[in-house]
Short mmCIF file of C-alpha atoms and ligand atoms in Angstrom, two decimals:
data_model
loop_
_atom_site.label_atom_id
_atom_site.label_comp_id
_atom_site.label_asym_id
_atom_site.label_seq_id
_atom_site.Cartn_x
_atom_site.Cartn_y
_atom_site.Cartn_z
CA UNK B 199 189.17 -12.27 94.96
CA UNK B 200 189.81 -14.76 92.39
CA UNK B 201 188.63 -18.19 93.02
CA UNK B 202 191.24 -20.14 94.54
CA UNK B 203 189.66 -23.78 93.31
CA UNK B 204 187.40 -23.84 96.30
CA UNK B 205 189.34 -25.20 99.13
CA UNK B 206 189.77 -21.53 100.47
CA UNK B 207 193.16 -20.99 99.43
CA UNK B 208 194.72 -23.97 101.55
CA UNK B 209 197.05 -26.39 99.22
CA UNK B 210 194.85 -29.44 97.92
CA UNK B 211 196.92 -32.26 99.77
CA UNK B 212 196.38 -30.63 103.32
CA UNK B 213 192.68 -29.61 104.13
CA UNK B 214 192.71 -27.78 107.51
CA UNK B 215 190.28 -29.13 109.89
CA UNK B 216 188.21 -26.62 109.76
CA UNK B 217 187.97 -26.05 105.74
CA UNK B 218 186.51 -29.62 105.57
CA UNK B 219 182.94 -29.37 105.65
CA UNK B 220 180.76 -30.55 107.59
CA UNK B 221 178.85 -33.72 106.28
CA UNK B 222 181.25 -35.46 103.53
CA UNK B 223 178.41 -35.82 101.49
CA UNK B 224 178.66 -38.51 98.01
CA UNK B 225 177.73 -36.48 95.28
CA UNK B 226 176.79 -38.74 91.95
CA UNK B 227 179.71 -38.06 89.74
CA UNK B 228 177.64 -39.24 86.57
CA UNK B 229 176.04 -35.92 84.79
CA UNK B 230 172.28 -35.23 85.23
CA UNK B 231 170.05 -37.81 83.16
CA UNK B 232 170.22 -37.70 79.12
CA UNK B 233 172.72 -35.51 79.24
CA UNK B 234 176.51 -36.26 78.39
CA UNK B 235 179.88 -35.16 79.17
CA UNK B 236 182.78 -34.14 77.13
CA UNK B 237 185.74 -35.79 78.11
CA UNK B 238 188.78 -35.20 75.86
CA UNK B 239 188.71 -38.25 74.02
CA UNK B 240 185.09 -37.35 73.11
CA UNK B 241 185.84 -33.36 73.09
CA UNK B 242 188.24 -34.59 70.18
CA UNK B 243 185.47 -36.03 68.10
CA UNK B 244 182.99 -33.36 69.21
CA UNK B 245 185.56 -30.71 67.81
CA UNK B 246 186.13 -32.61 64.89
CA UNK B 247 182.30 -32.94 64.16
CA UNK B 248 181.86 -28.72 64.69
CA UNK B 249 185.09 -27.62 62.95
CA UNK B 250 183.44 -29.33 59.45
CA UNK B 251 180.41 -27.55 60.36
CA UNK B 252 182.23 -24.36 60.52
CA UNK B 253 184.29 -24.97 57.86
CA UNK B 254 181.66 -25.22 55.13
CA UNK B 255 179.24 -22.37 56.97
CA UNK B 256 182.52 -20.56 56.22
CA UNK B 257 183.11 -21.47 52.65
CA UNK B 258 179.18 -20.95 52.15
CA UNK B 259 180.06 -17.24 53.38
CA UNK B 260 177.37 -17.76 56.53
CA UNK B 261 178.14 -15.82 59.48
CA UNK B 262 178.03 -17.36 62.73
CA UNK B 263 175.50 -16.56 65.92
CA UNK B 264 174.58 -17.41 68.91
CA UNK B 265 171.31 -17.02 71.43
CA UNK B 266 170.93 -17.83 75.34
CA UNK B 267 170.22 -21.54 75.89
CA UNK B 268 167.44 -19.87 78.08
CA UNK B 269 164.49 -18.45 76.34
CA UNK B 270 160.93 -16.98 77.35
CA UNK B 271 159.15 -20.38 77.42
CA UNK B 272 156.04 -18.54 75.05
CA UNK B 273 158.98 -18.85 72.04
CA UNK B 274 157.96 -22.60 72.14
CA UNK B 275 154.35 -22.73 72.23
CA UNK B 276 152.72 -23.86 69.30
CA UNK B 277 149.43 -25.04 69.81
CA UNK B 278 150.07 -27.76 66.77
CA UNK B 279 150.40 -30.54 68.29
CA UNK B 280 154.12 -31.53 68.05
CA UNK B 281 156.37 -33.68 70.29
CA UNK B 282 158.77 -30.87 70.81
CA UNK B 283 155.99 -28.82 72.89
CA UNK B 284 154.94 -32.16 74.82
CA UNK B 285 159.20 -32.34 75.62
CA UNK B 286 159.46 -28.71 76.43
CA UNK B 287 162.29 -28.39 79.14
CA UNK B 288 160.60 -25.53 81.00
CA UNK B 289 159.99 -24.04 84.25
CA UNK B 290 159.29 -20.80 86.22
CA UNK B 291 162.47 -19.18 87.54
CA UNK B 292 162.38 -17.12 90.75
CA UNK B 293 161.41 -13.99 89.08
CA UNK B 294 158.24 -16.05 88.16
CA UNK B 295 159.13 -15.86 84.75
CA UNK B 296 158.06 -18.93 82.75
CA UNK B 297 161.30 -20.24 80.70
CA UNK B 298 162.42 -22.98 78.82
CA UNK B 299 165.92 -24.65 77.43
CA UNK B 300 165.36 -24.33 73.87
CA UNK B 301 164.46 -27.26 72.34
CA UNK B 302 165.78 -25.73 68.26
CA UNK B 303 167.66 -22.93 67.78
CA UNK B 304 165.16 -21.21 65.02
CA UNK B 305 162.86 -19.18 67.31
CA UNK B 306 165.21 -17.84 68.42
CA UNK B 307 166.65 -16.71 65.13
CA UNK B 308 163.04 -15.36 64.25
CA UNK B 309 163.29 -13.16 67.82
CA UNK B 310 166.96 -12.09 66.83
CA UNK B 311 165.96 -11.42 62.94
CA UNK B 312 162.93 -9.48 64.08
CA UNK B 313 165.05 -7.38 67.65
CA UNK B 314 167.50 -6.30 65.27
CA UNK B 315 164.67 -5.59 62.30
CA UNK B 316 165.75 -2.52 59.49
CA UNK B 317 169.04 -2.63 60.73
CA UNK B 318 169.46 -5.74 58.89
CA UNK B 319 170.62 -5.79 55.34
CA UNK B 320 168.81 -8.57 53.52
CA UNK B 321 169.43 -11.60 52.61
CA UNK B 322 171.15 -12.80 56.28
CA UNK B 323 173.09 -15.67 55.65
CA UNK B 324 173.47 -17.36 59.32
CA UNK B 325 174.74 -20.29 60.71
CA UNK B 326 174.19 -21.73 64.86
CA UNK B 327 175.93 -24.26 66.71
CA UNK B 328 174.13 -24.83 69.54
CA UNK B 329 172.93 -27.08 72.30
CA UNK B 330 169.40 -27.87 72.77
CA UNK B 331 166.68 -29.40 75.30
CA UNK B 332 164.23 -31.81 75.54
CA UNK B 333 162.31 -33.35 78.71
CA UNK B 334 160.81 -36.43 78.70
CA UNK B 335 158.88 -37.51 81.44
CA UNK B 336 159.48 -42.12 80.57
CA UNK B 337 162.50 -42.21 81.12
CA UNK B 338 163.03 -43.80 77.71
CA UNK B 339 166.77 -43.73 78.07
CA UNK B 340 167.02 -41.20 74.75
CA UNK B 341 168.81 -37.78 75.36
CA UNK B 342 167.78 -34.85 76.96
CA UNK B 343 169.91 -32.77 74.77
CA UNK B 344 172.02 -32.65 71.68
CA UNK B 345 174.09 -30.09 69.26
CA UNK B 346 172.51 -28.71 66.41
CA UNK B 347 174.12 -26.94 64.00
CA UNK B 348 171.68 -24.63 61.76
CA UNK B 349 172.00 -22.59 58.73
CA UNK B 350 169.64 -20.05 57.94
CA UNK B 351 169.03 -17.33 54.95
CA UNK B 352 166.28 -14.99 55.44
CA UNK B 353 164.68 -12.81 52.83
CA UNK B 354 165.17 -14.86 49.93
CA UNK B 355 161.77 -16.37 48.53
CA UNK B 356 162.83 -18.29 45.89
CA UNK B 357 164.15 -21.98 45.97
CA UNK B 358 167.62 -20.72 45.13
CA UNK B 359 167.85 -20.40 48.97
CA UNK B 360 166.55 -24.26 49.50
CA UNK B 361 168.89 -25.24 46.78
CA UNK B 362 172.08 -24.02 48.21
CA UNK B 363 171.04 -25.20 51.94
CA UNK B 364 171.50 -28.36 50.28
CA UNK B 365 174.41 -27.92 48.42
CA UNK B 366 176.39 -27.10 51.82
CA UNK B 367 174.72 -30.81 53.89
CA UNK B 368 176.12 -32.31 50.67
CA UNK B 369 179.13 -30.30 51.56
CA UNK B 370 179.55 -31.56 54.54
CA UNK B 371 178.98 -35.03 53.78
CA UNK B 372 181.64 -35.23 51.11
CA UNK B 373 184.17 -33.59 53.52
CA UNK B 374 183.48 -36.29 56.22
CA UNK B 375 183.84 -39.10 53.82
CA UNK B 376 180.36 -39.90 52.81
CA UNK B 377 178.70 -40.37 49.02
CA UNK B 378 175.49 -40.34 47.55
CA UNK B 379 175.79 -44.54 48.45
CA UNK B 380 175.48 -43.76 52.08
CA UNK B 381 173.11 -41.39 52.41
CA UNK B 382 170.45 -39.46 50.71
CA UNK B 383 167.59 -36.54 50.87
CA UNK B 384 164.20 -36.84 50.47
CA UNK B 385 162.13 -33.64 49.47
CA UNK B 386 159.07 -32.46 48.79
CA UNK B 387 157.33 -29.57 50.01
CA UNK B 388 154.39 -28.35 51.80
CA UNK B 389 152.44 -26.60 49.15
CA UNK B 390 151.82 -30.11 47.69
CA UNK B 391 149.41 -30.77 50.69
CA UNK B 392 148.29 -27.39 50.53
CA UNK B 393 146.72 -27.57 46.97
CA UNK B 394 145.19 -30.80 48.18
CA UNK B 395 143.67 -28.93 51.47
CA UNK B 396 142.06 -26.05 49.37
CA UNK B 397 140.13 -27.97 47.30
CA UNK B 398 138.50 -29.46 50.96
CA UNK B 399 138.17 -26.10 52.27
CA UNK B 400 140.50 -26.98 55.45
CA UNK B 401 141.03 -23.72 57.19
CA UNK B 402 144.52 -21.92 56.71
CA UNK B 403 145.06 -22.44 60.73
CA UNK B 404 144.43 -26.30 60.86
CA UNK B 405 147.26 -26.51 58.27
CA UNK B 406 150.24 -26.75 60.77
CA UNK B 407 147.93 -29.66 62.79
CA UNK B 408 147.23 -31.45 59.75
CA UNK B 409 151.13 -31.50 58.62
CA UNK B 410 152.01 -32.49 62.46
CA UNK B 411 149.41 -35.80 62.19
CA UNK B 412 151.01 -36.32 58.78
CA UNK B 413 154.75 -36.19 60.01
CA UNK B 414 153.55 -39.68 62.12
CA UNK B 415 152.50 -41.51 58.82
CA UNK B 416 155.75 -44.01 59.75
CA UNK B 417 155.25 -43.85 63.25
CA UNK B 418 151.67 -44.78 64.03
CA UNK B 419 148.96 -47.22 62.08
CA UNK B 420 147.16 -45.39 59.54
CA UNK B 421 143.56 -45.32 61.20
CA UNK B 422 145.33 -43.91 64.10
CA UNK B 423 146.47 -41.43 61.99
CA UNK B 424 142.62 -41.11 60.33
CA UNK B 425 141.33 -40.22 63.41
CA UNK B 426 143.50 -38.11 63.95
CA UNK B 427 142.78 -36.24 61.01
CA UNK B 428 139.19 -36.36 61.54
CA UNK B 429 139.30 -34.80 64.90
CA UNK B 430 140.77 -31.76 62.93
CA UNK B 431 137.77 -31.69 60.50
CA UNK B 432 139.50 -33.65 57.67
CA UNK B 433 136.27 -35.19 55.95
CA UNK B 434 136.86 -39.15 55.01
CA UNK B 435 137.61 -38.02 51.04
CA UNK B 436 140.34 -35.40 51.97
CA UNK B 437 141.99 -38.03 53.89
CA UNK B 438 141.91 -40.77 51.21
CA UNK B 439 142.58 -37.74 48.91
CA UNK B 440 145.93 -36.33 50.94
CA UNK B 441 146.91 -39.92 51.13
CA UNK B 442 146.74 -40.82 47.65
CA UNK B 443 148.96 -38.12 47.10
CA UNK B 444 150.99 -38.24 49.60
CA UNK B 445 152.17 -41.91 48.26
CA UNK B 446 153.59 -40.01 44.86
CA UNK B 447 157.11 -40.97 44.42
CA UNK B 448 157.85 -38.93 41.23
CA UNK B 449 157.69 -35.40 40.14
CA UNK B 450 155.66 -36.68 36.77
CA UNK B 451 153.35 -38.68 38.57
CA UNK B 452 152.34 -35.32 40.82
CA UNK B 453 152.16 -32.90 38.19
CA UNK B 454 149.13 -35.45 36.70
CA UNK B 455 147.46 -35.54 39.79
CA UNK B 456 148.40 -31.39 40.93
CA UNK B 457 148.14 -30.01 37.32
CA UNK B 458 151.28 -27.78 36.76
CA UNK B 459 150.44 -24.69 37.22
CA UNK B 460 150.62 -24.42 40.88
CA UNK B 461 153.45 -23.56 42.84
CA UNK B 462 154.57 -27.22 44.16
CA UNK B 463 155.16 -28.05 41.42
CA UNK B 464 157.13 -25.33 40.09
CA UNK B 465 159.24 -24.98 43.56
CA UNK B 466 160.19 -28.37 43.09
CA UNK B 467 160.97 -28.75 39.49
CA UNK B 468 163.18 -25.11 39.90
CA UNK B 469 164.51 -27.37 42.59
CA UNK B 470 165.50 -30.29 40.85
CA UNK B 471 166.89 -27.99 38.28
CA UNK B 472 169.07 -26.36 40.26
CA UNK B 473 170.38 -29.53 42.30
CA UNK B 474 171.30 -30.64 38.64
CA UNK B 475 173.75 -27.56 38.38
CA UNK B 476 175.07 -28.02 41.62
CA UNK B 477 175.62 -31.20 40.98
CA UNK B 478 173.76 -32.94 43.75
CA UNK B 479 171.05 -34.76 41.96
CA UNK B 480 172.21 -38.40 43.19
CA UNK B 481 171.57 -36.64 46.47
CA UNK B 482 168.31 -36.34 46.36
CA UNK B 483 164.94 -38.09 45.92
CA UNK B 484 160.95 -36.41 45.60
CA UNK B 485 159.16 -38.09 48.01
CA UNK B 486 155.83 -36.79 48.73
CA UNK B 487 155.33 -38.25 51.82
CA UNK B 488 157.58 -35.82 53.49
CA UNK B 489 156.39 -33.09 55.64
CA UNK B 490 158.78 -33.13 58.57
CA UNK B 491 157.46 -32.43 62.45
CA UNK B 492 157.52 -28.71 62.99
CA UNK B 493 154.51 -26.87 62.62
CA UNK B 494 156.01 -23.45 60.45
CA UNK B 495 156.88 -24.80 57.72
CA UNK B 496 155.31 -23.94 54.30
CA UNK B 497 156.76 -24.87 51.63
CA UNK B 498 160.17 -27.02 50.46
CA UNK B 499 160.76 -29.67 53.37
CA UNK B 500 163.54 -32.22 53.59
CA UNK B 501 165.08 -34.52 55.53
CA UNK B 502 168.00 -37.22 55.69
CA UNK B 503 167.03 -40.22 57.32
CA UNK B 504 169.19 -43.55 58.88
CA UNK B 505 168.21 -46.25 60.25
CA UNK B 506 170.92 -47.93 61.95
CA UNK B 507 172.12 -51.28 62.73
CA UNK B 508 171.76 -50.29 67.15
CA UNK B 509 169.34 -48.60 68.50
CA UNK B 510 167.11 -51.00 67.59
CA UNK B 511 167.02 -49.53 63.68
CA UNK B 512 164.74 -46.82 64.42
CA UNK B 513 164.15 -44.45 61.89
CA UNK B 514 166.35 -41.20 63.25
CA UNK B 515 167.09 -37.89 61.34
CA UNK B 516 170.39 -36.98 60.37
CA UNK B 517 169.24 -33.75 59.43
CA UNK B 518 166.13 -31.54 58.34
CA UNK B 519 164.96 -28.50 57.17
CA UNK B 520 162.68 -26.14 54.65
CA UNK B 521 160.86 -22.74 54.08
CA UNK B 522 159.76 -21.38 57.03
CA UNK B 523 157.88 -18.25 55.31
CA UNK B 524 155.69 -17.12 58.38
CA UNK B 525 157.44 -17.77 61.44
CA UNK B 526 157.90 -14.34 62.34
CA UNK B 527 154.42 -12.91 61.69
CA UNK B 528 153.65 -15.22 64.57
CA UNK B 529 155.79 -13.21 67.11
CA UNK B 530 154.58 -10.29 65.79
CA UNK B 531 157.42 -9.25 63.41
CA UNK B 532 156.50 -8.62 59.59
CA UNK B 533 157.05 -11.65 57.82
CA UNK B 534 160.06 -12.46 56.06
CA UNK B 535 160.92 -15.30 53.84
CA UNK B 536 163.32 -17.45 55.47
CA UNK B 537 164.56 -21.35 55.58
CA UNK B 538 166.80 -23.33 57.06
CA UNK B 539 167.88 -26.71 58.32
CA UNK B 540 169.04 -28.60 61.85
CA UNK B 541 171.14 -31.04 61.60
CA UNK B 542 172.28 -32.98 65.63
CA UNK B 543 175.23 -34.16 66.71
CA UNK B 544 174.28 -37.43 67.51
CA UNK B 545 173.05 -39.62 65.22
CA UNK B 546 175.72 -38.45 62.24
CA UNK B 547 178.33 -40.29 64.92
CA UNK B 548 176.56 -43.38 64.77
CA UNK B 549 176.52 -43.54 61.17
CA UNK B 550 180.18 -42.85 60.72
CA UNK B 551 180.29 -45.66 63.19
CA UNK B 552 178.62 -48.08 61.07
CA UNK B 553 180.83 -46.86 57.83
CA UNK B 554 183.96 -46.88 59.92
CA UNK B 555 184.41 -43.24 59.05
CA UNK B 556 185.57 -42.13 62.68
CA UNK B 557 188.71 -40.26 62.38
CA UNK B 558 191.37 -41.37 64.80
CA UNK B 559 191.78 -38.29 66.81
CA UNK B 560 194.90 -38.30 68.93
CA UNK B 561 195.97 -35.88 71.52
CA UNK B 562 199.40 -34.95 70.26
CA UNK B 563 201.84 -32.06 71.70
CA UNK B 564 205.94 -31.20 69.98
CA UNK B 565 207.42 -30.28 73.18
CA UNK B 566 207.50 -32.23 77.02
CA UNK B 567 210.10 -30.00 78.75
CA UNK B 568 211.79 -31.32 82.28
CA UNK B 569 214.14 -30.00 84.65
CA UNK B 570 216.29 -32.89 85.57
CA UNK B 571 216.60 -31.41 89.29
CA UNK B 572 214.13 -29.32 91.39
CA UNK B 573 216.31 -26.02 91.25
CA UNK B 574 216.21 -26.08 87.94
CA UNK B 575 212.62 -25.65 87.33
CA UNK B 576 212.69 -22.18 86.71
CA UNK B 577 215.08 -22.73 83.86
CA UNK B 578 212.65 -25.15 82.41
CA UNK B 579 210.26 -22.80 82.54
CA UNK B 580 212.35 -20.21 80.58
CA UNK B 581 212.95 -23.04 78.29
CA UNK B 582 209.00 -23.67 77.81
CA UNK B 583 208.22 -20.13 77.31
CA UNK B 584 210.85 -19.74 74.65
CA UNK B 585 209.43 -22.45 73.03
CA UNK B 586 206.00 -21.74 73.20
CA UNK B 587 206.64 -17.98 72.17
CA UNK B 588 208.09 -19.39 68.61
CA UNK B 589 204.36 -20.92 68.45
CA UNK B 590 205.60 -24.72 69.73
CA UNK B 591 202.98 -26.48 71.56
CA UNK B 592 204.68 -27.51 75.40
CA UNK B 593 203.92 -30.08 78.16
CA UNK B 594 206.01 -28.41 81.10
CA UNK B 595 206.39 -31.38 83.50
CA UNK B 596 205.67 -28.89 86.83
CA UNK B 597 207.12 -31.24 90.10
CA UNK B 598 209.92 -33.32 90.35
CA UNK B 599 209.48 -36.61 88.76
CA UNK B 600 211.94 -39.66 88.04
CA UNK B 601 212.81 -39.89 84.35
CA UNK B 602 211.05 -43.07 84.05
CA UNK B 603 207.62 -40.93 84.75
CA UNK B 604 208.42 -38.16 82.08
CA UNK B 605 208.97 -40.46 79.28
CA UNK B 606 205.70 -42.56 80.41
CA UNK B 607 203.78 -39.08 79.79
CA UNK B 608 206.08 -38.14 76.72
CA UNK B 609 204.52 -41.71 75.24
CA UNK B 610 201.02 -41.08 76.39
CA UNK B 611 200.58 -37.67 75.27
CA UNK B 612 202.61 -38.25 72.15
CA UNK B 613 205.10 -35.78 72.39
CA UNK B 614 207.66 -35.56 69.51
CA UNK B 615 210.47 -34.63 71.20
CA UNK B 616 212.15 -33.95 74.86
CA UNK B 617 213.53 -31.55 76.30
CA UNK B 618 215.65 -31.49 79.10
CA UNK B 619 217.09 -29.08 81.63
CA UNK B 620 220.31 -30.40 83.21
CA UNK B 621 222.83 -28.02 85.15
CA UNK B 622 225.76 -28.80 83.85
CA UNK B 623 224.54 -28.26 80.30
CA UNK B 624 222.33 -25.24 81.27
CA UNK B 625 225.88 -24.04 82.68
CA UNK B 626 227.09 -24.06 79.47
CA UNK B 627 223.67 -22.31 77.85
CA UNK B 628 222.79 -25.94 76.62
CA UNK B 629 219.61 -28.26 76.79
CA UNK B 630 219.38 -31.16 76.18
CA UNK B 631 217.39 -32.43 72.95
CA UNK B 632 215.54 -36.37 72.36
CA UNK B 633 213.67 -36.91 69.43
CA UNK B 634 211.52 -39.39 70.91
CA UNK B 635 210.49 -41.35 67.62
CA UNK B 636 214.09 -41.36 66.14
CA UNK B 637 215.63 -41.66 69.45
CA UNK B 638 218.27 -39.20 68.47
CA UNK B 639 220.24 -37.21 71.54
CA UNK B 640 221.75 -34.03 71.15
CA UNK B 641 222.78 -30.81 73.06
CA UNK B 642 221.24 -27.40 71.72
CA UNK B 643 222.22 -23.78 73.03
CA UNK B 644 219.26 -22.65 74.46
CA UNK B 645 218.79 -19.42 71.51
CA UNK B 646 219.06 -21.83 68.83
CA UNK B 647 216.14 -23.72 69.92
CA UNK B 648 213.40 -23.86 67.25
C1 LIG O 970 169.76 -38.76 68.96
C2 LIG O 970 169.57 -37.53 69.84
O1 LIG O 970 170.40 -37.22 70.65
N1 LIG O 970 168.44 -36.84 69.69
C3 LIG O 970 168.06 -35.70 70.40
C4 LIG O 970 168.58 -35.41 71.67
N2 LIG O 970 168.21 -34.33 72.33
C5 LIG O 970 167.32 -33.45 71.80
C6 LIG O 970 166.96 -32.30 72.49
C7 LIG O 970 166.06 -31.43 71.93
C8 LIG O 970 165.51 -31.68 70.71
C9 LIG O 970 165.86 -32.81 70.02
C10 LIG O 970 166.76 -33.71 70.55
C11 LIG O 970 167.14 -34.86 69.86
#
């Protein structure tokens, strides 16, 4: 049967004595810890935020997916060392099965990519909106989950792909109102590490570990992060080595120390290159320093970074992203060539709160239609559908208010006009029409409404 709003079908006002349960338990109205709800004030924003993110995935000529918020918890574990894997919201469900809320949207892409495998045509351009997890057992009063959105294009290797991932943030940014002024990229990539690892003979497998312990270089002392390292098997000189590097501020400056015949360098000066013809350069910045958090990447890595006036200017990312070239060898899938970025829904808000960038966002309707008596209401509701069948948007007052009460709604949900439903002028195929910012009063036969 369909659901009758649970009160088994009685009318809300008058509970029978026996449809009350038992124990009038208080539930806690507030939503579950870290988490948030959407009410339409900030459903306003919220669809504000996503329809930019859809409207340059769209212009980019990305086509939209989705996967289950629930995944096989073994998606997640990476035995690298990052935060997200300390965080992971998981659990066993009653089929035993070990799961997890994801806690990023790409794994799942990777199990999606490599499910739907020959079938695809290369490259896949694909963009994600999603909602994901993270459990944290302080209760350090940060969120448990946020919005994401992600682009991804697999089975491109060259930094063409990188490039235009960047072109659409810097999309995005100048659609919302913000300039190279406000916010900027740094890049860099992981082969720049890489060429510095070889020469110390660090195995290919540490690599993910080492980048992890490098991610922290802002967020712990340095011989923290040298111990760190040496529990890894970094010797003493490959540290001091990395971090010589790893201070490099200029493309110049690393192509002295690298040499230029590796591929760092030439992924990042193709890079540069190509941000020049898309016209992003201001946008950007090499910073060598920059390896970002998640173990699979391997190669271009970047990241937008703001530090706020709240939140007690923390470092937070805006967004982040890079090649992700072997992510789906490790689920068993042949490896493709693939990156992408994240970018939350969270943080981005704040900042257009500092730069006074929120868009006023009112809830706005054409049409409040009322029956001035009860027997009318049918007629108004003839009068609605018309109406809303030529495409108008209609608030259909549904009981019998006082006049005073319409026009308080007709002012709080900004309606532009009334409509009313009287019986003598419904005798004579009339309604009655109020512009309700003009103030202007007229009759209107009923088939040349519009
Ligand atoms: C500022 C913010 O909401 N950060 C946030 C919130 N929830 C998450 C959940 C999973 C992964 C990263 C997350 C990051």
């Amino acid at each position: 049967s369909t659901g009758d709003g649970g009160n088994g079908g009685g009318r809300s006002g008058a509970l029978s004595p026996t449809l009350v349960t038992e124990e009038l338990q208080k539930i806690d109205v507030n939503p579950p810890k870290g988490t948030r709800d959407f009410p339409p004030e900030d459903m306003r924003l919220r669809n504000w935020l996503f329809n930019n993110f859809r409207e340059v995935s769209r212009v980019y000529g990305f086509e939209e997916v989705d996967f289950p918020v629930l995944e096989s918890e073994a998606l997640f574990i990476r035995k690298a060392g990052e935060e997200i894997r300390d965080q992971l919201y998981c659990f066993e469900d009653r089929g035993n099965r070990r799961v997890a809320l994801r806690p990023e949207l790409t794994p799942s892409l990777a199990r999606l990519v490599i499910q739907k495998g020959k079938s695809l045509s290369l490259p896949l351009k694909w963009f994600a909106i999603g909602q994901c997890w993270r459990y944290e057992r302080m209760t350090r009063g940060r969120r448990r989950e946020h919005y994401q959105w992600n682009m991804d294009i697999i089975g491109v290797p060259e930094v063409t792909a990188e490039a235009e991932l960047l072109s659409s943030i810097v999309a995005f940014f100048k659609r919302i109102g913000l300039t190279a002024a406000d916010v900027g990229f740094k890049v860099s990539s992981r082969k720049v590490l890489q060429e510095v690892l070889k020469c110390y003979g660090i195995p290919e497998n540490m690599f993910g570990k080492v980048c992890i312990i490098i991610d922290k270089i802002e967020k712990i002392p340095l011989d923290e992060m040298k111990k760190e390292l040496k529990v890894v098997g970094v010797s003493e000189d490959a540290i001091e080595e990395m971090l010589q590097v790893l201070s490099v501020k200029s493309l110049t400056k690393l192509e002295e120390i690298l040499g230029g015949g590796g591929e760092a360098m030439s992924d990042l000066k193709q890079l540069f290159s190509l941000a020049e013809k898309f016209g992003y350069s201001d946008w950007i910045q090499f910073d060598a320093s920059i390896v970002r958090g998640l173990a699979y990447y391997t190669g271009i890595v970047f990241e937008m970074l703001f530090q706020g006036f709240d939140r007690g200017g923390k470092l937070r990312a805006i967004c982040g992203g890079g090649r992700y070239d072997r992510l789906l060898s490790t689920f068993g899938g042949d490896d493709l060539p693939a990156c992408g970025f994240g970018f939350g829904d969270a943080v981005i808000v704040e900042l257009l709160k500092e730069k006074k960038l929120l868009p006023e966002l009112n809830v706005e309707v054409e049409n409040i239609v009322c029956a001035l008596d009860p027997d009318l209401q049918g007629a108004a509701s003839r009068v609605a559908t018309i109406l809303r069948g030529k495409g108008q948007t209609v608030d259909l007052v549904l009981e019998n208010k006082p006049l005073k009460w319409v026009f308080k709604r007709a002012t709080r949900i900004n309606a532009q006009r009334l409509i009313l439903v009287g019986s003598s002028e419904w005798q004579r195929g009339m309604v009655g029409v109020k512009d309700l910012s003009s103030g202007e009063q007229r009759e209107v036969k009923l088939d040349e409404l519009n």
